[in-house]
Coordinates of C-alpha atoms in Angstrom, one line a residue:
Chain A
X936 CA 0.0 0.0 0.0
X937 CA 2.7 2.5 -1.1
X938 CA 1.3 5.9 -1.7
X939 CA -2.4 6.0 -1.1
X940 CA -4.1 8.2 -3.7
X941 CA -6.9 10.3 -2.4
X942 CA -9.8 10.5 -4.8
X943 CA -12.5 12.8 -3.7
X944 CA -14.2 13.3 -7.1
X945 CA -17.1 10.8 -6.5
X946 CA -17.9 12.6 -3.2
X947 CA -17.9 16.0 -4.9
X948 CA -20.3 14.6 -7.5
X949 CA -22.6 13.5 -4.6
X950 CA -22.5 16.9 -3.0
X951 CA -26.3 17.7 -3.6
X952 CA -27.2 14.4 -2.0
X953 CA -24.9 15.2 0.9
X954 CA -26.4 18.6 1.3
X955 CA -29.9 17.1 1.4
X956 CA -28.9 14.3 3.8
X957 CA -27.4 16.9 6.2
X958 CA -30.7 18.7 6.1
X959 CA -32.6 15.5 6.9
X960 CA -30.3 14.8 9.8
X961 CA -30.6 18.3 11.1
X962 CA -34.4 18.1 10.8
X963 CA -34.5 14.8 12.7
X964 CA -32.3 16.3 15.4
X965 CA -34.1 19.6 15.8
X966 CA -37.6 17.9 15.9
X967 CA -36.4 15.3 18.4
X968 CA -34.8 17.9 20.6
X969 CA -37.9 20.1 20.7
X970 CA -40.1 17.1 21.5
X971 CA -37.6 15.7 24.1
X972 CA -37.5 19.1 25.8
X973 CA -41.3 19.3 25.9
X974 CA -41.7 15.7 27.2
X975 CA -38.9 16.0 29.7
X976 CA -40.1 19.4 31.1
X977 CA -43.7 18.1 31.4
X978 CA -42.6 14.9 33.0
X979 CA -40.4 16.7 35.5
X980 CA -43.2 19.1 36.4
X981 CA -45.5 16.2 36.8
X982 CA -43.0 14.4 39.1
X983 CA -42.5 17.6 41.1
X984 CA -46.1 18.5 41.7
X985 CA -48.1 15.4 41.0
X986 CA -49.3 12.8 43.5
X987 CA -47.6 9.5 44.4
X988 CA -49.0 7.7 41.4
X989 CA -47.7 10.3 38.9
X990 CA -44.3 10.2 40.5
X991 CA -44.1 6.4 40.1
X992 CA -45.3 6.7 36.5
X993 CA -42.6 9.2 35.7
X994 CA -40.0 7.1 37.5
X995 CA -41.0 4.1 35.4
X996 CA -40.9 6.1 32.2
X997 CA -37.4 7.4 33.0
X998 CA -36.0 3.9 33.8
X999 CA -37.7 2.4 30.7
X1000 CA -36.0 5.0 28.6
X1001 CA -32.5 5.1 30.0
X1002 CA -31.9 1.4 30.4
X1003 CA -32.2 0.4 26.8
X1004 CA -30.7 1.6 23.5
X1005 CA -32.6 4.2 21.5
X1006 CA -32.4 1.8 18.5
X1007 CA -34.7 -0.6 20.5
X1008 CA -37.3 2.0 20.8
X1009 CA -37.0 2.8 17.1
X1010 CA -37.6 -0.8 16.1
X1011 CA -40.4 -1.1 18.7
X1012 CA -42.2 1.8 17.1
X1013 CA -41.3 1.0 13.5
X1014 CA -41.6 -2.8 13.5
X1015 CA -43.8 -3.3 16.6
X1016 CA -46.6 -0.8 16.3
X1017 CA -47.8 -2.2 12.9
X1018 CA -48.9 -5.3 14.9
X1019 CA -51.4 -2.9 16.6
X1020 CA -52.5 -1.5 13.2
X1021 CA -50.4 1.7 13.5
X1022 CA -48.0 2.4 10.7
X1023 CA -45.7 5.3 11.6
X1024 CA -43.4 6.6 8.8
X1025 CA -39.6 5.9 9.2
X1026 CA -39.0 9.6 9.8
X1027 CA -41.6 9.9 12.6
X1028 CA -40.6 6.5 14.1
X1029 CA -37.1 7.8 14.4
X1030 CA -38.0 11.2 15.7
X1031 CA -40.5 9.8 18.3
X1032 CA -38.0 7.2 19.5
X1033 CA -35.3 9.7 19.9
X1034 CA -37.6 12.2 21.6
X1035 CA -38.9 9.6 24.1
X1036 CA -35.5 8.1 24.8
X1037 CA -33.8 11.4 25.4
X1038 CA -36.9 12.8 27.1
X1039 CA -36.1 10.4 29.9
X1040 CA -32.7 12.1 30.4
X1041 CA -34.2 15.6 30.0
X1042 CA -36.7 14.7 32.8
X1043 CA -33.9 13.9 35.2
X1044 CA -32.0 17.0 34.2
X1045 CA -35.0 19.4 34.5
X1046 CA -35.9 17.8 37.8
X1047 CA -32.4 18.8 39.0
X1048 CA -33.0 22.3 37.7
X1049 CA -36.4 22.6 39.5
X1050 CA -34.8 21.4 42.7
X1051 CA -32.2 24.1 42.4
X1052 CA -34.8 26.9 42.2
X1053 CA -35.3 28.5 45.6
X1054 CA -38.6 27.6 47.3
X1055 CA -39.1 31.2 48.4
X1056 CA -39.4 32.2 44.7
X1057 CA -42.6 30.1 44.5
X1058 CA -43.9 31.6 47.7
X1059 CA -43.1 35.1 46.6
X1060 CA -44.9 34.5 43.3
X1061 CA -47.9 33.1 45.2
X1062 CA -48.0 36.2 47.5
X1063 CA -48.0 38.4 44.4
X1064 CA -51.1 36.5 43.1
X1065 CA -49.4 34.4 40.4
X1066 CA -51.3 31.2 39.5
X1067 CA -49.5 27.9 39.3
X1068 CA -49.1 28.1 35.5
X1069 CA -47.8 31.7 35.6
X1070 CA -45.4 30.9 38.4
X1071 CA -44.0 28.0 36.5
X1072 CA -43.9 29.8 33.1
X1073 CA -42.4 33.1 34.2
X1074 CA -40.6 32.4 37.5
X1075 CA -39.6 28.8 38.0
X1076 CA -38.9 27.3 34.6
X1077 CA -36.7 30.1 33.2
X1078 CA -34.4 29.6 36.2
X1079 CA -34.6 25.8 36.2
X1080 CA -33.8 25.6 32.5
X1081 CA -31.0 28.0 33.0
X1082 CA -29.5 25.7 35.6
X1083 CA -30.1 22.7 33.3
X1084 CA -28.7 24.3 30.2
X1085 CA -25.2 22.7 30.2
X1086 CA -26.6 19.2 30.7
X1087 CA -29.3 19.8 28.1
X1088 CA -26.6 20.8 25.7
X1089 CA -25.0 17.4 26.2
X1090 CA -28.3 15.7 25.5
X1091 CA -28.6 17.8 22.3
X1092 CA -25.2 16.5 21.2
X1093 CA -26.3 12.9 21.9
X1094 CA -29.4 13.5 19.8
X1095 CA -27.4 14.8 16.9
X1096 CA -25.2 11.8 17.0
X1097 CA -28.1 9.4 17.4
X1098 CA -29.8 10.7 14.3
X1099 CA -27.4 8.3 12.6
X1100 CA -29.5 5.4 13.9
X1101 CA -32.5 6.5 11.9
X1102 CA -30.6 5.1 8.9
X1103 CA -31.6 1.7 10.2
X1104 CA -35.2 2.7 9.3
X1105 CA -34.0 3.8 5.9
X1106 CA -34.4 7.5 6.7
X1107 CA -32.2 9.1 4.1
X1108 CA -29.9 11.0 6.4
X1109 CA -26.1 11.2 6.5
X1110 CA -25.2 7.7 7.6
X1111 CA -27.6 6.1 5.2
X1112 CA -26.0 8.1 2.4
X1113 CA -22.6 7.2 3.7
X1114 CA -23.1 3.5 3.4
X1115 CA -24.8 3.9 0.0
X1116 CA -21.9 6.0 -1.3
X1117 CA -19.3 3.4 0.0
X1118 CA -21.0 0.6 -1.9
X1119 CA -21.3 2.7 -5.1
X1120 CA -17.9 4.3 -5.1
X1121 CA -15.7 2.2 -2.7
X1122 CA -13.8 5.3 -1.6
X1123 CA -14.4 4.4 2.1
X1124 CA -11.6 6.4 3.6
X1125 CA -12.4 9.6 1.8
X1126 CA -16.1 9.2 2.6
X1127 CA -15.3 8.5 6.2
X1128 CA -13.3 11.8 6.4
X1129 CA -16.0 13.9 4.8
X1130 CA -19.0 12.4 6.8
X1131 CA -17.2 12.2 10.1
X1132 CA -16.3 15.9 9.4
X1133 CA -19.9 16.8 8.8
X1134 CA -21.1 15.1 12.0
X1135 CA -18.2 16.7 14.0
X1136 CA -19.1 20.1 12.6
X1137 CA -22.7 19.7 13.5
X1138 CA -22.1 18.6 17.1
X1139 CA -19.3 21.2 17.6
X1140 CA -21.4 24.1 16.1
X1141 CA -24.3 23.1 18.3
X1142 CA -22.2 22.9 21.4
X1143 CA -20.5 26.2 20.7
X1144 CA -23.9 27.9 19.9
X1145 CA -25.4 26.6 23.2
X1146 CA -22.3 27.8 25.1
X1147 CA -22.9 31.3 23.6
X1148 CA -26.6 31.1 24.6
X1149 CA -25.4 30.1 28.1
X1150 CA -23.0 33.0 28.4
X1151 CA -25.6 35.5 27.1
X1152 CA -28.5 34.3 29.3
X1153 CA -28.2 36.1 32.6
X1154 CA -28.9 34.5 35.9
X1155 CA -32.0 36.0 37.4
Chain B
X33 CA -52.3 -16.8 23.1
X34 CA -51.1 -18.9 20.2
X35 CA -48.9 -16.0 19.1
X36 CA -47.2 -16.0 22.6
X37 CA -46.8 -19.8 22.3
X38 CA -44.9 -19.4 19.0
X39 CA -42.4 -17.1 20.7
X40 CA -41.0 -19.9 22.9
X41 CA -38.9 -21.6 20.2
X42 CA -37.3 -18.2 19.5
X43 CA -36.0 -17.8 23.0
X44 CA -32.8 -19.8 22.7
X45 CA -31.8 -17.7 19.6
X46 CA -32.5 -14.5 21.5
X47 CA -30.5 -15.8 24.5
X48 CA -27.6 -16.5 22.2
X49 CA -27.8 -12.9 20.9
X50 CA -27.8 -11.6 24.5
X51 CA -24.6 -13.7 25.0
X52 CA -22.9 -11.9 22.1
X53 CA -24.1 -8.5 23.4
X54 CA -22.8 -9.2 26.9
X55 CA -19.5 -10.5 25.5
X56 CA -19.0 -7.3 23.4
X57 CA -20.0 -5.1 26.4
X58 CA -17.7 -7.0 28.7
X59 CA -14.8 -6.8 26.3
X60 CA -15.2 -3.2 25.6
X61 CA -15.7 -2.2 29.2
X62 CA -12.8 -4.3 30.4
X63 CA -10.3 -3.3 27.8
X64 CA -11.7 0.2 27.7
X65 CA -11.1 0.5 31.5
X66 CA -7.5 -0.7 31.2
X67 CA -6.7 1.6 28.2
X68 CA -8.7 4.4 29.7
X69 CA -6.6 4.2 32.9
X70 CA -3.4 4.2 30.9
X71 CA -4.5 7.1 28.7
X72 CA -5.8 9.1 31.6
X73 CA -2.6 8.6 33.5
X74 CA -0.6 9.5 30.4
X75 CA -2.7 12.7 30.1
X76 CA -2.0 13.6 33.7
X77 CA 1.7 12.9 33.2
X78 CA 2.8 14.0 29.8
X79 CA 3.6 17.4 28.4
X80 CA 1.6 19.7 26.2
X81 CA 2.2 17.8 23.0
X82 CA 0.7 14.4 24.2
X83 CA -2.0 16.2 26.0
X84 CA -3.2 18.1 22.9
X85 CA -3.0 15.0 20.8
X86 CA -5.2 13.1 23.3
X87 CA -7.5 16.0 23.7
X88 CA -7.9 16.1 19.9
X89 CA -8.6 12.4 19.7
X90 CA -11.2 12.4 22.6
X91 CA -12.9 15.4 21.0
X92 CA -13.3 13.6 17.7
X93 CA -14.4 10.4 19.4
X94 CA -17.1 12.3 21.4
X95 CA -18.2 14.5 18.5
X96 CA -18.8 11.8 15.9
X97 CA -21.5 9.1 16.2
X98 CA -20.4 5.6 17.4
X99 CA -21.9 4.2 14.2
X100 CA -19.4 6.2 12.2
X101 CA -16.5 4.9 14.4
X102 CA -17.6 1.3 14.0
X103 CA -17.9 2.0 10.3
X104 CA -14.3 3.1 10.2
X105 CA -13.1 -0.2 11.7
X106 CA -15.4 -2.2 9.5
X107 CA -14.8 -0.6 6.2
X108 CA -11.7 1.5 6.3
X109 CA -9.2 -0.9 8.0
X110 CA -9.9 -3.7 5.5
X111 CA -9.1 -1.3 2.7
X112 CA -5.6 -1.4 4.1
X113 CA -5.4 -5.1 4.2
X114 CA -6.2 -5.3 8.0
X115 CA -9.1 -7.7 8.3
X116 CA -10.9 -9.1 11.3
X117 CA -14.0 -11.1 11.9
X118 CA -17.2 -9.1 12.4
X119 CA -17.3 -9.7 16.2
X120 CA -13.6 -8.8 16.6
X121 CA -14.1 -5.6 14.5
X122 CA -17.1 -4.7 16.7
X123 CA -15.1 -5.3 19.8
X124 CA -12.2 -3.2 18.6
X125 CA -14.4 -0.3 17.6
X126 CA -16.4 -0.3 20.9
X127 CA -13.1 -0.7 22.9
X128 CA -11.7 2.4 21.1
X129 CA -14.8 4.4 21.9
X130 CA -14.8 3.2 25.5
X131 CA -11.1 3.8 26.0
X132 CA -11.3 7.5 25.1
X133 CA -14.5 8.2 27.0
X134 CA -13.1 6.4 30.1
X135 CA -9.9 8.4 29.6
X136 CA -11.9 11.6 30.2
X137 CA -13.4 10.1 33.4
X138 CA -10.0 9.1 34.6
X139 CA -8.5 12.5 33.8
X140 CA -11.3 14.2 35.7
X141 CA -10.8 11.8 38.7
X142 CA -7.0 12.4 38.8
X143 CA -7.5 16.2 38.5
X144 CA -9.9 16.1 41.5
X145 CA -7.1 14.7 43.7
X146 CA -5.1 17.6 45.1
X147 CA -1.6 17.8 43.5
X148 CA -0.1 18.0 47.0
X149 CA -1.0 14.3 47.5
X150 CA 1.3 13.4 44.6
X151 CA 4.0 15.7 45.7
X152 CA 3.8 14.4 49.3
X153 CA 4.1 10.8 48.1
X154 CA 7.2 11.8 46.1
X155 CA 8.7 13.5 49.1
X156 CA 8.1 10.2 51.1
X157 CA 10.3 8.4 48.5
X158 CA 7.6 6.9 46.3
X159 CA 8.5 6.6 42.6
X160 CA 6.4 8.4 40.0
X161 CA 4.5 5.2 39.2
X162 CA 4.3 4.2 42.9
X163 CA 2.8 7.6 43.8
X164 CA 0.3 7.4 41.0
X165 CA -0.8 3.8 41.6
X166 CA -0.8 3.7 45.4
X167 CA -1.7 7.3 46.3
X168 CA -3.4 9.2 43.5
X169 CA -5.4 6.5 41.6
X170 CA -7.1 4.9 44.6
X171 CA -8.4 8.3 45.7
X172 CA -9.4 9.2 42.1
X173 CA -11.2 5.8 41.8
X174 CA -13.6 6.9 44.5
X175 CA -14.8 10.0 42.6
X176 CA -14.7 8.1 39.3
X177 CA -16.9 5.2 40.3
X178 CA -20.3 6.6 39.5
X179 CA -19.2 7.9 36.1
X180 CA -17.5 4.6 35.4
X181 CA -20.7 2.6 36.2
X182 CA -22.7 5.0 34.0
X183 CA -20.2 4.5 31.2
X184 CA -20.7 0.7 31.6
X185 CA -24.4 1.1 31.1
X186 CA -23.7 3.3 28.1
X187 CA -21.5 0.6 26.6
X188 CA -24.1 -2.1 27.1
X189 CA -26.5 0.1 25.1
X190 CA -23.9 1.1 22.6
X191 CA -23.3 -2.5 21.6
X192 CA -26.7 -2.4 19.8
X193 CA -25.0 -0.2 17.2
X194 CA -23.1 -3.1 15.7
X195 CA -26.3 -4.8 14.7
X196 CA -26.3 -2.3 11.8
X197 CA -23.1 -4.1 10.6
X198 CA -24.4 -7.6 10.7
X199 CA -22.9 -8.7 14.0
X200 CA -25.3 -11.3 15.4
X201 CA -25.8 -9.7 18.7
X202 CA -29.2 -9.4 20.5
X203 CA -30.8 -6.7 18.4
X204 CA -29.7 -8.2 15.2
X205 CA -31.0 -11.6 16.1
X206 CA -34.3 -10.0 17.2
X207 CA -34.7 -8.1 13.9
X208 CA -33.9 -11.3 12.0
X209 CA -36.7 -13.1 13.9
X210 CA -39.1 -10.3 13.3
X211 CA -38.5 -10.5 9.6
X212 CA -39.1 -14.2 9.8
X213 CA -42.1 -14.3 12.1
X214 CA -43.6 -10.8 11.7
X215 CA -44.1 -10.6 15.5
X216 CA -42.5 -7.2 15.8
X217 CA -44.5 -6.1 18.8
X218 CA -43.9 -9.2 20.9
X219 CA -40.2 -9.6 20.0
X220 CA -39.3 -5.9 20.5
X221 CA -41.2 -5.9 23.8
X222 CA -39.0 -8.8 24.9
X223 CA -35.9 -7.0 23.7
X224 CA -36.8 -3.8 25.5
X225 CA -37.5 -5.7 28.8
X226 CA -34.3 -7.8 28.5
X227 CA -32.1 -4.7 27.9
X228 CA -33.8 -3.0 30.9
X229 CA -33.1 -6.1 33.1
X230 CA -29.5 -6.1 32.1
X231 CA -28.9 -2.3 32.6
X232 CA -31.2 -1.5 35.5
X233 CA -29.0 -3.1 38.2
X234 CA -26.0 -1.2 36.8
X235 CA -28.0 2.1 36.8
X236 CA -29.1 1.4 40.4
X237 CA -25.5 0.7 41.4
X238 CA -24.4 4.0 39.8
X239 CA -27.1 5.9 41.6
X240 CA -26.2 4.1 44.9
X241 CA -22.5 4.9 44.5
X242 CA -23.2 8.5 43.7
X243 CA -25.4 8.9 46.8
X244 CA -22.9 7.1 49.0
X245 CA -20.1 9.2 47.6
X246 CA -22.0 12.4 48.3
X247 CA -22.8 11.4 51.9
X248 CA -19.2 10.3 52.6
X249 CA -17.8 13.5 51.0
X250 CA -20.0 15.6 53.3
X251 CA -19.0 13.8 56.4
X252 CA -15.4 14.1 55.5
X253 CA -15.8 17.8 55.1
X254 CA -17.8 18.0 58.3
X255 CA -15.2 16.1 60.3
X256 CA -12.6 18.5 58.9
X257 CA -14.6 21.3 60.4
X258 CA -15.6 22.8 57.1

């Protein structure tokens, strides 16, 4: 193997496909992140304020999510739900699986954030005549999520990386295209460099952007 | 009920798959721990050049999906004439991933031990290696334990990735049987429960060690009058 010749031409030819696949991966990531944040925040609030049964339910949800791979949930939704007469699309199977899986982690993180908010804040809000929803929306959650932000960023990075699993459901995202390109062009090393680079750029840009948000969001 | 009955003959196959999953997890956690300790100590020890190299590697490993890393071992190494069986390739890829993530944990653990401990050990006549292995690392181990246990859980889950490369571990076997029997719901439910049964004790251990560490840390501070 003297003198490896890099040959990127087939990859440049596939540039429009790569562009599109990056878009799909980003869409899967952003949708899953939004849903995971919504699920996690609601579950955390439910565990914080709900009765005993709700607490147990949230605990079961969290353990069911974080003790198995997200791929298992993907296959469960995509291959399992059809037995019940539900036929989710590959895209939504992937997104919902990622959202539920990471929602379990978000629940734990937001719970930590809620615990960090001073109890007197809630009492002060109540004395000012704030209802429960207003207290949460404008007093407790902004602070709790600010505490949670660094950990939430980590979950976001995991979600971006986990979008690669949706290729198992034939969602045409980056890893799917990567394997397709390897079998059609056989330039595995060049393809690895380019695609690893794209993933790396996505996770790094996301982490840096979140760090900026973190720095620019004042503590209240 | 008949559907449930027809699941029984699949169980031995699934158990075999679980065996491969546990083997891969065990290998990657075991070797990952050894290499992680070595790399972490190297990081604590070496100069700026080695540090920046290790930092670069760990940043790449953490910024790129595990699937892509497994892909590298499965498709790029053979192009250079380095060929392994599927299970060996999977074990190598997962071990690489585990080594670098555990290196980060070890690095953090070592940095949490005050430098004075190391210097005091040297002044008592310990060699560099002796000070590290008998004074610094045992203390670092304590703060590292919860993260290490969590990493072990992560590795068990990460083994599922290699099913995409045709390694006949648990998830691959399950998917194969779904394609054969079309009992997606039942088989995936079994898989989900089985993974949970494997991982939950480890998760609980992680939580327990974390709580224990916190309490002991507090009492140590309290007894020091802080």
